[in-house]
Coordinates of C-alpha atoms in Angstrom, one line a residue:
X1 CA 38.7 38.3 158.0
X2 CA 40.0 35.0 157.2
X3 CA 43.3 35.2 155.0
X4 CA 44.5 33.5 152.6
X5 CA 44.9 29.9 151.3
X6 CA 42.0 29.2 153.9
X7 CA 39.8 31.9 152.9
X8 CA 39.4 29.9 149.4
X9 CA 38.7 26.9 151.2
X10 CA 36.0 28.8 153.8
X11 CA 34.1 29.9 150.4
X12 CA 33.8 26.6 148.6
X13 CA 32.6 25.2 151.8
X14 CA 29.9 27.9 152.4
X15 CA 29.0 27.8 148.6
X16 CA 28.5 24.4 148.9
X17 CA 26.8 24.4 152.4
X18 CA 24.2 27.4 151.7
X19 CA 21.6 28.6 149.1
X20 CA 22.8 32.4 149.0
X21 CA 26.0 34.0 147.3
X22 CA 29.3 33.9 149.3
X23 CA 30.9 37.3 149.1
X24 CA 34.3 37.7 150.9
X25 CA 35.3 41.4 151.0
X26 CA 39.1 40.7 150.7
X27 CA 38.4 38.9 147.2
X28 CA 35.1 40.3 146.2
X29 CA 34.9 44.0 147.0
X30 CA 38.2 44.4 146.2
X31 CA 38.5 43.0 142.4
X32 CA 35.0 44.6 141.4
X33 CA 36.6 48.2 142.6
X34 CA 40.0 47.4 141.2
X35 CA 38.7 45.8 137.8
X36 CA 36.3 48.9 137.6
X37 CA 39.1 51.1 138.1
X38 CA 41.5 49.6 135.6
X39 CA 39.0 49.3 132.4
X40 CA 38.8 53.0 133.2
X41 CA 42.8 53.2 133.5
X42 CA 43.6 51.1 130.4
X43 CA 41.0 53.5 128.1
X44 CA 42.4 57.0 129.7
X45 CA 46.2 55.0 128.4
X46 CA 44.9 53.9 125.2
X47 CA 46.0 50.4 126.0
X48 CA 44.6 47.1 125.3
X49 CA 43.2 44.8 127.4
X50 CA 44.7 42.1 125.4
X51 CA 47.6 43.3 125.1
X52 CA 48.4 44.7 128.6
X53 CA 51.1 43.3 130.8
X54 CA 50.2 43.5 134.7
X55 CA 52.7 42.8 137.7
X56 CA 50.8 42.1 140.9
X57 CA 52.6 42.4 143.9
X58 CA 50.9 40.0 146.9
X59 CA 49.6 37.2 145.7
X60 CA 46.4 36.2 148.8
X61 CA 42.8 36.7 148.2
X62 CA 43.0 40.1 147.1
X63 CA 45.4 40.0 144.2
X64 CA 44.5 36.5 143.5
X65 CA 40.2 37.4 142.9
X66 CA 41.5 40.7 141.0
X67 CA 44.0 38.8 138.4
X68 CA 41.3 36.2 138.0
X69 CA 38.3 38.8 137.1
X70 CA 41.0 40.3 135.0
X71 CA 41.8 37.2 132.8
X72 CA 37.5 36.8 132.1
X73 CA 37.9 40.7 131.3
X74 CA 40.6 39.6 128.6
X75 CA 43.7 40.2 130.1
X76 CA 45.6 37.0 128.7
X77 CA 47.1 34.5 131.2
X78 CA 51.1 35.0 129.9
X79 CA 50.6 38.6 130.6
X80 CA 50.3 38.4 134.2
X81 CA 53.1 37.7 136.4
X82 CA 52.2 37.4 140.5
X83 CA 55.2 38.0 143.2
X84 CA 55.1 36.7 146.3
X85 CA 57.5 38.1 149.5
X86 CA 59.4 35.7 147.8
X87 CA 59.8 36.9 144.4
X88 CA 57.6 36.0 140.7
X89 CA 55.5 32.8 140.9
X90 CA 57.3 30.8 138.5
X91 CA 57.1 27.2 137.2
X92 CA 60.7 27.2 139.0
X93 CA 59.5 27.4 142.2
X94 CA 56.1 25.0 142.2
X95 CA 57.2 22.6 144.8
X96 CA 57.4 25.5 147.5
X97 CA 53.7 26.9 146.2
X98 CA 50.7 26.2 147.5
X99 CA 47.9 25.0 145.4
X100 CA 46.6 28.2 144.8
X101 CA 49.6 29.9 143.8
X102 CA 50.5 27.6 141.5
X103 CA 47.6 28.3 139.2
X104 CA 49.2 31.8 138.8
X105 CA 53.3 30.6 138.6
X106 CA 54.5 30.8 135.0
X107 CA 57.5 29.9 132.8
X108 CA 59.6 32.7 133.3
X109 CA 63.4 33.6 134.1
X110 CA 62.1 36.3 136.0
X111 CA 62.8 36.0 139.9
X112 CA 62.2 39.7 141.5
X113 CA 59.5 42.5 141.7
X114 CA 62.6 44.6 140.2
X115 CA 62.8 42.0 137.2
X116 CA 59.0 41.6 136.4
X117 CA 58.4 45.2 136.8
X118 CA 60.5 46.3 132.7
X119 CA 58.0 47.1 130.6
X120 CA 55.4 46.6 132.5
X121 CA 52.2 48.1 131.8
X122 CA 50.4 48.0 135.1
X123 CA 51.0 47.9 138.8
X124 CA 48.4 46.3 140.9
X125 CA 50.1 46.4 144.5
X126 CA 47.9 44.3 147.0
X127 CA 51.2 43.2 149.4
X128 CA 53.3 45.7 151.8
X129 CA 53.8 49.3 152.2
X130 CA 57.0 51.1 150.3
X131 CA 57.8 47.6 148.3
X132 CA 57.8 49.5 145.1
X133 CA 60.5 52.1 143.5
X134 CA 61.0 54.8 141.9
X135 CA 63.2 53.2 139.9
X136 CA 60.8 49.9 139.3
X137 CA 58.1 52.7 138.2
X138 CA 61.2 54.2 136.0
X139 CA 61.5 51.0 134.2
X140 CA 57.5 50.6 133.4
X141 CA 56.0 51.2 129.9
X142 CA 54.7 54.4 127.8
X143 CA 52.0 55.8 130.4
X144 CA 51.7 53.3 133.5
X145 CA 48.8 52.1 135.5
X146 CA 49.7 51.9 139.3
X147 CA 47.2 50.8 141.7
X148 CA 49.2 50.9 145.1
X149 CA 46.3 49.6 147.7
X150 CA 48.4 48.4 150.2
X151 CA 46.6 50.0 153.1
X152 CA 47.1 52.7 155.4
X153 CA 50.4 53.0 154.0
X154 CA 50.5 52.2 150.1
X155 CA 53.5 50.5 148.3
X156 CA 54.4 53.9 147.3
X157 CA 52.8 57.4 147.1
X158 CA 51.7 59.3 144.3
X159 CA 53.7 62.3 144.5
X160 CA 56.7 59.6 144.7
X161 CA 55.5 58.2 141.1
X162 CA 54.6 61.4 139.8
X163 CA 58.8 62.7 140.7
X164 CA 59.9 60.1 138.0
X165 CA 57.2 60.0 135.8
X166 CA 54.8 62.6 134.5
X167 CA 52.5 59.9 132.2
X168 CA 51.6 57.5 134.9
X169 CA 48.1 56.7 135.9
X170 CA 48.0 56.3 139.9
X171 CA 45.5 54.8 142.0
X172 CA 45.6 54.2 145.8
X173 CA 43.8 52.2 148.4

């Protein structure tokens, strides 16, 4: 289990080196599951997937592999904002990003989990257990997708989502 920036770099060496695919569980098995899972979410809410506005919360191998398989499902690039510990990848903070960060960081006045969560229409928690609220899940869209797979412990339960809202779609790891 090699985490992440040097996980990325482990790949492209072993791609390179060998004749066989490269599959890292962390990036691999995880955004196949999780993009499975939200193509079924996104039809059961009768959203779009162009359309669609995702927070991720974590941005290492896992959440990075899933927001990328979600951008070639059709999940635009503006519609996804990635938080670090540190708050919403944004253009503002490139020069403390690493290089693989940066390909998620947008222009955006947004600084906090709290801030990026209004209106969102899905939750794809791959960070920290209890780092989302009732009152960030409050603040979400018509009928939210929450996939809290931090694991043992998830970024927050289901019967903690399903107290403030009765339309969300919840998913755990």
């Amino acid at each position: 289990d090699i985490k992440a920036p040097e996980c990325f770099e482990v790949e492209k060496q072993l791609t390179e080196l060998m004749n066989i695919p490269v599959f890292h569980d962390d990036q691999h098995g995880t955004s196949i599951i999780c993009a499975a899972g939200f193509l079924n979410a996104i039809e059961l809410a009768k959203k779009k997937i162009d359309e669609v506005k995702i927070v991720f919360n974590g941005a290492g191998a896992a959440a990075m592999s899933c927001a990328r398989i979600f951008k070639k499902l059709g999940v635009p690039a503006k519609n996804i904002l990635m938080c670090d510990s540190k708050g919403v990848l944004s253009k503002k903070r490139l020069e403390s990003l690493n290089k693989y960060k940066k390909d998620f960081a947008v222009d955006t006045n947004l600084e906090t989990l709290k801030d990026a969560m209004k209106g969102a229409d899905a939750f794809m928690g791959l960070s920290a257990p209890k780092t989302l609220t009732q009152e960030m899940v409050k603040s979400m869209a018509n009928t939210p997708i929450i996939f809290a797979m931090a694991n043992p412990t998830p970024e927050i339960f289901p019967d903690e989502v399903h107290e403030v809202r009765d339309d969300a779609i919840m998913a755990t790891g």
